[in-house]
Each structure stands twice: as C-alpha cells, then as structure tokens.
Coordinates of C-alpha atoms and ligand atoms in Angstrom, one line a residue:
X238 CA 0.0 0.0 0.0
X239 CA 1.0 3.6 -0.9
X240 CA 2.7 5.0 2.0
X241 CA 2.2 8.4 3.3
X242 CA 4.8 10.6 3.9
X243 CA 3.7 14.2 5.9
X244 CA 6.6 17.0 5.6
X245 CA 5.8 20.5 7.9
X246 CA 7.8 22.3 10.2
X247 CA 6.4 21.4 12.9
X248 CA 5.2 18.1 14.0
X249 CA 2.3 17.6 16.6
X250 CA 2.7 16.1 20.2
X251 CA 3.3 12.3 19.5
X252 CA 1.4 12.0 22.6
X253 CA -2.0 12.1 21.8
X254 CA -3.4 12.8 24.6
X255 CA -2.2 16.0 24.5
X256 CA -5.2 17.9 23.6
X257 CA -3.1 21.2 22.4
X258 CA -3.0 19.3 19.0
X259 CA -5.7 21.5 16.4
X260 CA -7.1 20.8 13.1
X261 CA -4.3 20.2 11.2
X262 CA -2.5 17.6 13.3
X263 CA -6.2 15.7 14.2
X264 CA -6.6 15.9 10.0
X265 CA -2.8 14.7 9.5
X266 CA -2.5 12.2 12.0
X267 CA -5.8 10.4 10.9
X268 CA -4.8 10.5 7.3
X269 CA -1.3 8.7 8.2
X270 CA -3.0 6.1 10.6
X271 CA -5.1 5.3 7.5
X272 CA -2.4 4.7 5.3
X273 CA 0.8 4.2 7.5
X274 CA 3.6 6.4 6.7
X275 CA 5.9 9.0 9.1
X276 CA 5.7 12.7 9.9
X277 CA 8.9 14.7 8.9
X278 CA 9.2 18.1 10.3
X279 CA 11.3 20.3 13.3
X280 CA 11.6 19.0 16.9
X281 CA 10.9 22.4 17.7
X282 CA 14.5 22.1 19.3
X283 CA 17.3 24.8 18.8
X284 CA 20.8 23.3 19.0
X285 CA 24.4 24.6 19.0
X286 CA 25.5 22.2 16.1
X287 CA 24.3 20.9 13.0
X288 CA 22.1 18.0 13.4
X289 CA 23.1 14.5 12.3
X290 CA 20.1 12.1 11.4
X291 CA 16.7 12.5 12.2
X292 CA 15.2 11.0 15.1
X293 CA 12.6 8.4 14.8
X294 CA 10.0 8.0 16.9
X295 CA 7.2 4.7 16.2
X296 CA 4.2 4.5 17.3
X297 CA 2.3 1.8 15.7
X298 CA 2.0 2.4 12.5
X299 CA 3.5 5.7 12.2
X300 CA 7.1 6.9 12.5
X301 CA 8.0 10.2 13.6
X302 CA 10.9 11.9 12.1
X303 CA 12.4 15.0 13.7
X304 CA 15.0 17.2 13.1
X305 CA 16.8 19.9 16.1
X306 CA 17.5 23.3 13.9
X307 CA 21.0 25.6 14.8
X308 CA 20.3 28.9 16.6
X309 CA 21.6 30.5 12.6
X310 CA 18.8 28.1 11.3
X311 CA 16.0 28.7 13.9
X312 CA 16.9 32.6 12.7
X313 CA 16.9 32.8 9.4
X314 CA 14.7 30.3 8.3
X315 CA 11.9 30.2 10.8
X316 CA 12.1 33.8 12.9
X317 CA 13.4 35.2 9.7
X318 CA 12.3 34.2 5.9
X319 CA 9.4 32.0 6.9
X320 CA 7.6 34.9 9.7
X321 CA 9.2 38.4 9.3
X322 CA 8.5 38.0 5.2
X323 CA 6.4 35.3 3.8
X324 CA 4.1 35.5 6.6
X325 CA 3.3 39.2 6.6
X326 CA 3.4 39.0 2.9
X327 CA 0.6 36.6 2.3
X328 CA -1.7 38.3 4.9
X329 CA -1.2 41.4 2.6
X330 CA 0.7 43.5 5.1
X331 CA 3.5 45.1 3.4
X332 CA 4.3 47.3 6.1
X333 CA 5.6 44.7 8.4
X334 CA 7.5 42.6 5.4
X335 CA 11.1 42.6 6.0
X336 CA 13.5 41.0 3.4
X337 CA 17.0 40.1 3.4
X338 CA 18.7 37.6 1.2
X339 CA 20.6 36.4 4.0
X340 CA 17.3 35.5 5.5
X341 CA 16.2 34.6 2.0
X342 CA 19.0 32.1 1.6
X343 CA 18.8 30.8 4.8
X344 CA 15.4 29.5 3.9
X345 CA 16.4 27.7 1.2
X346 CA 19.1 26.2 3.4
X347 CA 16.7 24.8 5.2
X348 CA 14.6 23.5 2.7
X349 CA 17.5 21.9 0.9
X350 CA 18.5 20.5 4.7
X351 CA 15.3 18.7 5.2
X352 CA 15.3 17.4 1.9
X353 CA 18.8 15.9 2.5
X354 CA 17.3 14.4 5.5
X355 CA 14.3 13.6 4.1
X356 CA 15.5 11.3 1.4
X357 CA 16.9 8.4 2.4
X358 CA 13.7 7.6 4.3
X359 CA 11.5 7.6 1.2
X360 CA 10.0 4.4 -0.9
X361 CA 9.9 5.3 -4.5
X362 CA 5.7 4.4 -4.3
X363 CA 6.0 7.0 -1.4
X364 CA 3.3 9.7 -1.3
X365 CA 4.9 13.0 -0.4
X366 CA 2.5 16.3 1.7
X367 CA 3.9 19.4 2.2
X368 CA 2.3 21.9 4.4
X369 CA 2.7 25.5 4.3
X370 CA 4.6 29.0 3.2
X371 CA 7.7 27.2 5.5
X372 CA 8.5 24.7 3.0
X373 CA 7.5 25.7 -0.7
X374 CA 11.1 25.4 -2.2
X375 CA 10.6 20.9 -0.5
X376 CA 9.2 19.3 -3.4
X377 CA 11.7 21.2 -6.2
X378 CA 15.0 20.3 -4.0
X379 CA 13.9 16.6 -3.9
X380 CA 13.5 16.4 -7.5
X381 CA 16.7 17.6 -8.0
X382 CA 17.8 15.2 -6.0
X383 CA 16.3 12.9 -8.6
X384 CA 13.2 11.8 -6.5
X385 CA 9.8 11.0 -8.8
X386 CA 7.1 10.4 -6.3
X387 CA 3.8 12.1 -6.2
X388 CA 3.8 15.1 -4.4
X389 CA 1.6 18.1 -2.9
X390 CA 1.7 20.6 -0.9
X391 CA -0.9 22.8 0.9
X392 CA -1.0 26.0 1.9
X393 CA -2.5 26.9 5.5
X394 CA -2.4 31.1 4.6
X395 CA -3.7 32.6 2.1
X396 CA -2.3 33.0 -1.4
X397 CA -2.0 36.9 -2.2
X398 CA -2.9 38.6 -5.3
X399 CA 0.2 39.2 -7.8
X400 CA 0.0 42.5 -7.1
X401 CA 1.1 41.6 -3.7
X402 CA 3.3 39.2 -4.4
X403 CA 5.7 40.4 -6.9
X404 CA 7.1 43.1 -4.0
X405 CA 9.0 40.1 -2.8
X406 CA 12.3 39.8 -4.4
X407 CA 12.7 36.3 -5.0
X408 CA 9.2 35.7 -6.3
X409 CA 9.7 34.0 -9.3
X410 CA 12.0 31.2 -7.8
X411 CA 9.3 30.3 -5.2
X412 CA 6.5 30.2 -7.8
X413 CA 8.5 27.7 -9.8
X414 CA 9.0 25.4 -6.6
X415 CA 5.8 25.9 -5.8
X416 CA 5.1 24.1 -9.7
X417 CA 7.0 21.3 -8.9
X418 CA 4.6 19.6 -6.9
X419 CA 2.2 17.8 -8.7
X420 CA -1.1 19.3 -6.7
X421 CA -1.3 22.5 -4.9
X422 CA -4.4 23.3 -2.6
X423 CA -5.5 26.5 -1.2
X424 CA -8.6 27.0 1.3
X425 CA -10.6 29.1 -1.0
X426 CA -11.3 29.8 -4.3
X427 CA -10.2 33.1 -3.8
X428 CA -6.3 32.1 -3.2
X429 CA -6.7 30.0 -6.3
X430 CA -8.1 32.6 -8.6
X431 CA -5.1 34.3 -6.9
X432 CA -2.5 32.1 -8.0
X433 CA -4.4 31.4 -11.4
X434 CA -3.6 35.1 -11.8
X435 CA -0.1 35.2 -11.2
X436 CA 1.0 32.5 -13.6
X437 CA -1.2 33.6 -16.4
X438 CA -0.3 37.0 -15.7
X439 CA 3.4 36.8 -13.9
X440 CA 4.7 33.9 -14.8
X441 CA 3.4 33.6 -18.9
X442 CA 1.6 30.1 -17.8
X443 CA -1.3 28.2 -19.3
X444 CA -4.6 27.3 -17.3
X445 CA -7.1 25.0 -18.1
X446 CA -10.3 25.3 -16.0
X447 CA -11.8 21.9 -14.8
X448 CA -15.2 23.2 -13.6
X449 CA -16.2 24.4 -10.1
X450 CA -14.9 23.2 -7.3
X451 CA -12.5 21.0 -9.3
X452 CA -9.7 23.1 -9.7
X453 CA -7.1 23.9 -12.4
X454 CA -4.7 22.5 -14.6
X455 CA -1.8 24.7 -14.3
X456 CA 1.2 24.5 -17.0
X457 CA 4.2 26.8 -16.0
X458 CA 8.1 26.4 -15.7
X459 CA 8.0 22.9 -18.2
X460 CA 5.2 21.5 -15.4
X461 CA 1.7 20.9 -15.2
X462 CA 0.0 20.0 -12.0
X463 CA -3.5 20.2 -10.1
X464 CA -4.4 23.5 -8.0
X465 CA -7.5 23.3 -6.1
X466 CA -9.7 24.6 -2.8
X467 CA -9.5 22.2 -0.1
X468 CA -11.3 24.2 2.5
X469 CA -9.7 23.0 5.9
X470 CA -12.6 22.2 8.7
X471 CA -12.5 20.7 12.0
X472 CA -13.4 17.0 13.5
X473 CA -17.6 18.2 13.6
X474 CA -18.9 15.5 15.3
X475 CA -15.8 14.7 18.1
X476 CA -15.7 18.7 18.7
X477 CA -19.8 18.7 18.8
X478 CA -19.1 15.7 21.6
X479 CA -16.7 17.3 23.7
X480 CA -18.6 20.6 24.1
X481 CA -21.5 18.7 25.2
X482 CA -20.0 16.5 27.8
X483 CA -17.4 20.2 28.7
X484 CA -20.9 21.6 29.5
X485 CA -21.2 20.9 32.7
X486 CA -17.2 20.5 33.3
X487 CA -15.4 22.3 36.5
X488 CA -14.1 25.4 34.4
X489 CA -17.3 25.6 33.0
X490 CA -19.3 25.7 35.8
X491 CA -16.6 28.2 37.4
X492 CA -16.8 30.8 34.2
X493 CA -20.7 30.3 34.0
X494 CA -20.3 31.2 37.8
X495 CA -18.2 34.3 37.2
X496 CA -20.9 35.8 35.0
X497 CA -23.8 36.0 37.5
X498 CA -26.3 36.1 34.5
X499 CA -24.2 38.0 32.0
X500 CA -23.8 37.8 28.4
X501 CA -20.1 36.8 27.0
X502 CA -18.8 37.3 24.1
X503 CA -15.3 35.1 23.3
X504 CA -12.6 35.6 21.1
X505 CA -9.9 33.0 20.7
X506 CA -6.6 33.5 18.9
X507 CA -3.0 33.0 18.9
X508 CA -1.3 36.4 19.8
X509 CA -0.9 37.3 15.9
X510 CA -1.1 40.8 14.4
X511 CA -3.0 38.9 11.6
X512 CA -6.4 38.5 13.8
X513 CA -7.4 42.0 14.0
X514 CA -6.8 42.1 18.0
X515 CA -6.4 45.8 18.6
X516 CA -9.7 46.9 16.2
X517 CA -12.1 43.9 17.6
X518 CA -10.6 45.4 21.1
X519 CA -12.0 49.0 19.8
X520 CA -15.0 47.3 18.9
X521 CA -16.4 46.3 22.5
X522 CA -15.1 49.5 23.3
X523 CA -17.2 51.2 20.7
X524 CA -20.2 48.7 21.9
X525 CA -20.0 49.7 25.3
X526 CA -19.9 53.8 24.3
X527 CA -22.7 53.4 21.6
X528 CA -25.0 50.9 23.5
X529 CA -24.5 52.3 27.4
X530 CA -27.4 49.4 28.3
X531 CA -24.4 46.9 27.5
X532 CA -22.3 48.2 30.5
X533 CA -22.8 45.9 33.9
X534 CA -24.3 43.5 31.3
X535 CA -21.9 42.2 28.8
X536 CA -18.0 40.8 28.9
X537 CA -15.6 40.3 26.6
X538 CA -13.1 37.5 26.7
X539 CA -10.0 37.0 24.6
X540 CA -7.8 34.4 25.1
X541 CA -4.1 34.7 23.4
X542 CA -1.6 32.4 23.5
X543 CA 1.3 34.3 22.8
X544 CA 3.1 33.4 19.5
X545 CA 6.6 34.0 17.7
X546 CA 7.4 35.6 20.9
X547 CA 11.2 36.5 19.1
X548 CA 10.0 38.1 16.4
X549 CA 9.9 42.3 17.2
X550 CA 6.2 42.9 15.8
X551 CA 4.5 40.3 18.1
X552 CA 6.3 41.8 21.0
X553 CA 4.7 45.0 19.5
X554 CA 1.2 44.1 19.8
X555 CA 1.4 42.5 22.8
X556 CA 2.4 45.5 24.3
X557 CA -0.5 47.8 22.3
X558 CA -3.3 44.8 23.5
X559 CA -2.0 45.7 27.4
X560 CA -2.4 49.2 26.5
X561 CA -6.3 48.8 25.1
X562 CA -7.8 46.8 27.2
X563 CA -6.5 48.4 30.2
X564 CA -7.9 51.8 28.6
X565 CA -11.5 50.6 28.3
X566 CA -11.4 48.6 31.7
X567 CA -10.5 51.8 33.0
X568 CA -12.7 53.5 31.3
X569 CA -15.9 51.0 32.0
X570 CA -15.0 49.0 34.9
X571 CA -17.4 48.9 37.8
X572 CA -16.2 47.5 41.8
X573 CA -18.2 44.0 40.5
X574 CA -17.4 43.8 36.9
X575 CA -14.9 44.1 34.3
X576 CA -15.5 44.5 31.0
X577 CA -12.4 42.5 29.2
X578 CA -10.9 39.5 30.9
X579 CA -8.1 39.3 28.7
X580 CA -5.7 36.0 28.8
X581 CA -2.5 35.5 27.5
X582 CA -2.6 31.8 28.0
X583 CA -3.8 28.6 26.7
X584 CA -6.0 26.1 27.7
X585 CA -6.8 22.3 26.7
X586 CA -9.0 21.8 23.7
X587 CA -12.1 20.3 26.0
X588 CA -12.0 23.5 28.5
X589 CA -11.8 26.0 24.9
X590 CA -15.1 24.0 23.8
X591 CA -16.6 24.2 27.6
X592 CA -16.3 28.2 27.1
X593 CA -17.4 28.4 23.6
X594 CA -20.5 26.7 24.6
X595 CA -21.6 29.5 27.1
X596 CA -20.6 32.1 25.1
X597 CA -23.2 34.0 23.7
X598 CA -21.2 35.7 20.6
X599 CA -18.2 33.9 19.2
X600 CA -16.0 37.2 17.8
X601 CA -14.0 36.5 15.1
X602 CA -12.7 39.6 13.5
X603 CA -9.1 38.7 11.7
X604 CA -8.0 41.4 8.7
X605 CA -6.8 37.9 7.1
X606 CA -7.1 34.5 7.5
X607 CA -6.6 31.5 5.4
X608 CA -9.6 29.8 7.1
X609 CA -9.7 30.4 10.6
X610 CA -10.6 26.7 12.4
X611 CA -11.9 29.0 15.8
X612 CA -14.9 30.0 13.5
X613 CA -16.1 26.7 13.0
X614 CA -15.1 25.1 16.4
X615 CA -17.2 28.0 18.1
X616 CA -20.5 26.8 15.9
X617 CA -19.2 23.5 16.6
X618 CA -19.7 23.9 20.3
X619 CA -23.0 25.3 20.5
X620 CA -26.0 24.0 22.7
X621 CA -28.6 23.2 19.2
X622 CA -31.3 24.8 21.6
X623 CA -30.2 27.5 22.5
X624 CA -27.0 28.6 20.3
X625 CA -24.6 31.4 20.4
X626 CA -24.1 33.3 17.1
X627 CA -21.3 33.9 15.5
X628 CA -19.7 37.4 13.8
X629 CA -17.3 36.6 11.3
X630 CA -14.7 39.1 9.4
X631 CA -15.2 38.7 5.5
X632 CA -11.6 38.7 5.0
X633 CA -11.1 34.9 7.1
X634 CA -11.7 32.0 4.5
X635 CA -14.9 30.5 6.5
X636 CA -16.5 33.4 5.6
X637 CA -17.2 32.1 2.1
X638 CA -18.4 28.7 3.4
X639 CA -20.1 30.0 7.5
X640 CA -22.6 32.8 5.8
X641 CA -25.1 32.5 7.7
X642 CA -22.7 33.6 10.3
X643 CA -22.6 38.0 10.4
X644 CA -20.5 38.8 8.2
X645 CA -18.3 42.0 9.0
X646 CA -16.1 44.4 8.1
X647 CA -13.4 44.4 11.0
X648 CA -11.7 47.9 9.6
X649 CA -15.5 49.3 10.5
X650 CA -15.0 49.2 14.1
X651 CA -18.9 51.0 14.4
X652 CA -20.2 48.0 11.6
X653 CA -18.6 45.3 14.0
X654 CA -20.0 47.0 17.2
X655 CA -23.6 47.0 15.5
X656 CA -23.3 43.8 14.5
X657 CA -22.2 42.7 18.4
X658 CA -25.4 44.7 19.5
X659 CA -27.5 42.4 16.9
X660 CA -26.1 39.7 18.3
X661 CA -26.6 40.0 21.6
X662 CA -30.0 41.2 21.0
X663 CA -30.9 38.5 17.8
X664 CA -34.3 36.4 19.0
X665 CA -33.8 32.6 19.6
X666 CA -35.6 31.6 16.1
X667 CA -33.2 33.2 14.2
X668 CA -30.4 32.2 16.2
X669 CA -31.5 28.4 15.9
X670 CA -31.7 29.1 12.2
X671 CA -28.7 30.6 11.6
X672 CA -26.8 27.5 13.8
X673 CA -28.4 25.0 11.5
X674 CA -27.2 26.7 8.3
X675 CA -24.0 26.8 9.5
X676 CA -24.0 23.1 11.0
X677 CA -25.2 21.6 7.9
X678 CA -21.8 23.1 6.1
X679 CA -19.6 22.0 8.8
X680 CA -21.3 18.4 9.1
X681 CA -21.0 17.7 5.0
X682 CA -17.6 19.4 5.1
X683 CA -15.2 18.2 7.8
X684 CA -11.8 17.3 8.3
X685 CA -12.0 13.7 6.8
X686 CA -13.2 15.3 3.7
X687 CA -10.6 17.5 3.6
X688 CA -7.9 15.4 4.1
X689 CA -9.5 12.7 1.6
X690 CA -10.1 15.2 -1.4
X691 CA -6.7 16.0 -1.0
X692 CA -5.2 12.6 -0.6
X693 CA -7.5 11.4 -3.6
X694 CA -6.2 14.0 -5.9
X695 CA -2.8 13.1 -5.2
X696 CA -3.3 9.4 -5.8
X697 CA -4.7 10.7 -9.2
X698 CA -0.9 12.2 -10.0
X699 CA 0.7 13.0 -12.7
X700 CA -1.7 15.4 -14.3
X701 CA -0.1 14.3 -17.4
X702 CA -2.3 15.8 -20.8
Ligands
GDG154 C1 -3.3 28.6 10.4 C2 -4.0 29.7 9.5 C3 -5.9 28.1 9.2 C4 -6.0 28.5 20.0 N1 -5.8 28.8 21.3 C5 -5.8 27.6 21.9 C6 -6.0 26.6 21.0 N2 -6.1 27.1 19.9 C7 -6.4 26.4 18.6 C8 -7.8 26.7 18.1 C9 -7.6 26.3 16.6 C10 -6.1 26.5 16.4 O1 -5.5 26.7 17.6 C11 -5.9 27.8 15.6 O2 -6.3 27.7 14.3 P1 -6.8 28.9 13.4 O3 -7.3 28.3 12.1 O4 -7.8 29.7 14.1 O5 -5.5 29.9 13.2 P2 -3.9 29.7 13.0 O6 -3.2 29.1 14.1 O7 -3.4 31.0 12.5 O8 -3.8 28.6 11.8 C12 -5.5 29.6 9.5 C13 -5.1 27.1 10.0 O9 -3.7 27.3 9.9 C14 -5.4 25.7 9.5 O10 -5.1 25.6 8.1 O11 -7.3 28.0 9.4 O12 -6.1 30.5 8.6 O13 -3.6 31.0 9.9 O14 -7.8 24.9 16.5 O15 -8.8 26.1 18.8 N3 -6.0 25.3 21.4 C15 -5.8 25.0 22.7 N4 -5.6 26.0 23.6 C16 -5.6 27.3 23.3 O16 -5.4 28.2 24.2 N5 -5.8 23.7 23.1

C-alpha cells in the first residue's frame, strides 16, 4: 500500500493525549493512521551544532521523524524568511515585510536541509505532503535530487494577489518550486483565482479550467499540475461531543459562575497581528460607548496564546493589546465587573469547547485569515437549543463557506459594534436558524473530507495531458 509521507515544520505532540494538538494535526494524523507512513518536520528544538540524522520516533503504524534546527537556522529560516516575510506578505501587510537575502537564503538552506534528511527515508511508491509558506522550495530540491514520487503541498495562509506578491524579491524562484509539486491546494477559491492570476499574468503560464470546485490544470516552468480549494474544517462530530460533555465540566461551571447572568462574548486567537486584535478590542469598546445598556451586562473575553514571541512585531502588539484593554477597563469597569478578561494563556481543547458553549457571541474579526478553524469550532460547540451566534470578518476563509454567520467588516470598528449589539440582542428563532445553516456546512464538510479530497487527488498524479 501507498505509504504516506507528511513533511511540515512542525510536528504535533506524538502524545495524543495531549489535547493542544488543532485541526491540522487531528486531519494529519488520521490521514497517516489510514495509510501508514511517518511525519517529517522540526523537533521544535534549537541546538548549537548541525544535526546529524533525524530521530525516529514509532508508534504503531507511524514513525516520527524529527529534526533539532541551529540557533543561525531557527533565525533565518523560521524567525526570519518563513515569519518576518512570507508570513506578513501573504496576509497582505507590506508594512511589516522585512526581506533580506541572507534571510532569504537561509530558507532555502533549510529547505534543501530537510530534503537531505528527508530522502533516504523515502519508498519510490512514497506519497509525499507538504504543508505551508515554511517549505514551498521541498518538493523542487527533492526532485533535484532525482526523487519522482507524487507530491503536494498545501497552503494553511492565504495565497495573495500578484500585485502583492511580486514586492517580494525572489518571487519567481518560489512560484516555480511551488510548480514542482504535482497538486497544490488552497482554502478558497479566492487564493486560487489568486494564484491562477499570477501564472497567467506573472509567470506567462497556461490554465485549463476543470469546472467548479474541481480546480485547475496549471502549466508553468515545463510542469503541469493540479491547483485546487481544499477548504480546511474541523473534526464536527468529536468537537460537537466534547462541548456537550465540557458543558457541565469544572471550568465551565466556574466561568458560568463568574458571569452572575451575564452575556459573554469570546474571542480565541493565537497572539498574531493577523487577527485584527487591537480593532475587535476597539470594537467592544465602541459597543460599550454606543450601546450604554451593554455596560454591567456584557463581557468580553479573549484568550491569546502568545506566538513567535522573538519576532519584534508580536512583541509589539502585545504591548499595544496591554495598553487597550486596560484603557477601556479603565474606562468601564465597575467594583463587581470588568468589561475584558483578557488572557495571555492557553487552555486544553475540551476547556476551549466548555467556554465556547456558554458564550453568547463567538467574535472573530481577523483582517486575514486563510480559514480560521476557531470559527467553526465556536459553531461547533453550541448547545442546538439554545445557540450562540457567530460574527465573522469577511476577510477569514470560512467566511465564504459560515454565511449565515454576520458577516463584518473588521476595519469598520462601528459596523462590527452594530453587528455585536445584533447579536446579543438576535431572538432565539433566528439564532437556531442561523446555527443550522451553518452546521449543515460544517457536518457535509469536515476534516476527513478534507484530508481525503486531498489525498484522492494526489493518488490521481501526474496530471499528465
Ligand atoms: C493557520 C492559519 C488556518 C487556539 N488557542 C488555543 C488553542 N487554539 C487552537 C484553536 C484552533 C487553532 O489553535 C488555531 O487555528 P486557526 O485556524 O484559528 O488559526 P492559525 O493558528 O493562525 O492557523 C489559519 C489554519 O492554519 C489551518 O489551516 O485555518 O487560517 O492561519 O484549533 O482552537 N488550542 C488549545 N488551547 C488554546 O489556548 N488547546
């Protein structure tokens, strides 16, 4: 049988039980116990010398392959290339794109390292997935190296347009790695009109439309490959399970507890300038000036992990989150409530669903976002009888699938307010209906049909004419 072989710079706890583990490693890891295969990727370990073989780790099935980065590495490549350019870049904020080449070319370093270290693991009926903007150049420094298996990549950000992408230096070389897989998926059709762009327009390629929802046949640089929407989703039913037996859990009962009656709205992101943090924080603000009944009656709770905590512009907003919600505590507070309980920690997966489930308003306001798996976990979480509703940016990729979610503008700091005021205020019916709607997309489009449309149409390699 066709082995599996899963290449991303990260891999997820081999402990399973470790319920820190989202969407893409519950996705991964099901698609590799399925077929059998090993996880390649960075121990998350920084180390003073160059590392020697990877380590491998089994557990049943499944092998584990890790590799420890050097300090010049873990720089360059990860703090550098991979989050202070490409990351920035694809969420369309110029402003905070740094290049260097010597960033640059220690991304390709890198990527040509884990190739190395990649290859003398692999079967030649291997089946080889790539995730994300860390490892584009993987697929093109194997087949140097004279390896012919199938292979794809996916891309957990989104794809810019070209008119974005072509301020990066070194464009043209990471478009023609990025051709050297045989399929390349995006979330939405939006990245891959995106992409379709820049090779017809950029790179002088040929497309050849398959039909909706089946993608593209893309002919650039002397290859021709698949590039498809493989919206990412969540495990529906397991996450609809936990939330229902976190409903009555201890930290449950203890927030429910700490509300004395009060509405909550949640927000739950990593600590990433790319989730619209300070505006959505001048939001409730806004809520609580424009709508004075809100105040005593309504909180607002974010939970942040911090993230990338070496790289200057997440120390920056950080620092400016500190500043806001201590403004409008300040501002609102009352001797028996605060208005933002904000939290820059992390909590397990079943305690996340316990607190969704009492929240009355999932907020989820980023200025971009490939998908955004905390909009669908929210709905996820809901009590069917009496659900919470959500109010989703336009610019996060479940916006194009959760619509009957509010949609908003999170530049409009007054629109999003309004729409948190409708929200709090929206009668049960339409709640239930708006729940449903959104259920019936998440039930018919989970993760197992995710990771299967994309594992089918990479069996289905070479997209030869
Ligand atoms: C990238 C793309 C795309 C968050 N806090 C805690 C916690 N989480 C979990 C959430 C969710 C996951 O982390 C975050 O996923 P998102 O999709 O919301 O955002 P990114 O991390 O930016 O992910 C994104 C995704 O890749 C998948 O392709 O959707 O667009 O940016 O599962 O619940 N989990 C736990 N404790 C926390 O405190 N356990």
């Amino acid at each position: 049988m066709t082995r599996l072989v899963v290449v991303s710079n990260r891999v997820a706890p081999i402990d399973e039980g470790k319920q820190a583990a989202g969407g893409l490693a519950v996705a991964v890891l099901s698609a590799l116990k399925k077929s059998g295969g090993i996880w390649f990727g960075w121990s998350g370990e920084v180390v003073a010398t160059p590392p020697g073989d990877p380590e491998l780790t089994e557990a049943g099935r499944l092998t584990y392959a890790t590799l420890h980065l050097t300090r010049r590495d873990f720089e360059e490549y990860y703090n550098g290339f991979a989050n202070s350019t490409l990351w920035p870049l694809f969420h369309y904020r110029l402003g905070l794109t740094n290049f260097s080449r010597r960033t640059c070319e220690g991304y390709e370093r890198v990527n040509a390292l884990f190739a190395r270290k990649l290859a003398p693991l692999l079967h030649s009926e291997d089946m080889i997935w790539v995730h994300d903007y860390h490892l584009i150049p993987m697929a093109e420094e194997l087949r140097l190296m004279g390896h012919g298996q199938r292979m794809g990549f996916f891309l957990h950000t989104p794809f810019p347009s070209p008119e974005i992408l072509v301020a990066l230096p070194n464009h043209g070389k990471l478009m023609r790695g990025l051709c050297a897989y045989d399929v390349v998926g995006f979330h939405t059709e939006v990245d891959l009109r995106c992409f379709a762009n820049y090779i017809h327009y950029e790179a002088g390629g040929r497309i050849e439309d398959r039909g909706p929802g089946r993608g593209i046949i893309v002919e650039a640089y002397g290859r021709r490959l698949l590039a498809r929407a493989f919206p990412i989703s969540i495990d529906t039913d397991s996450l609809t399970a936990l939330a229902q037996s976190a409903a009555n859990a201890r930290q449950t009962e203890r927030l429910r507890e700490s509300l004395v009656g009060r509405d909550l709205i949640i927000g739950v992101d990593r600590l990433d300038y790319s989730k619209g943090l300070p505006q959505r924080f001048e939001a409730f603000h806004c809520l609580l000036e424009t709508y004075p009944a809100n105040r005593g009656h309504v909180s607002f709770m974010q939970i942040a992990p911090p993230s990338r905590t070496d790289v200057p512009e997440y120390q920056a907003i950080r620092k400016e989150l500190e500043a806001s919600s201590g403004h409008t505590n300040g501002r609102f507070a009352e001797f028996d409530w605060v208005p933002i309980r904000y939290l820059n920690k992390s909590f397990t997966r079943r305690t996340l669903a316990g607190f969704f489930r009492v929240s009355r308003i999932g907020l989820v306001t980023p200025l971009r976002d490939g998908m955004n798996l905390v909009a669908k976990e929210y709905v996820a979480c809901q009590d069917p009888e009496d659900p919470g509703v959500l109010v989703l940016s336009r610019f996060a990729g479940a916006a194009q699938e959760l619509s009957a979610a509010l949609i908003v503008n999170p530049y409009d700091v007054e629109g999003v307010a309004e729409a948190l005021q409708r929200g709090l205020s929206m009668p049960l019916e339409e709640r239930r209906e708006r729940y449903h709607a959104n259920m019936e997309v998440l039930r018919t489009h989970d993760i197992a049909k995710w990771r299967d449309d994309f594992v089918g149409s990479l069996t289905a390699a070479p997209y030869d004419a």
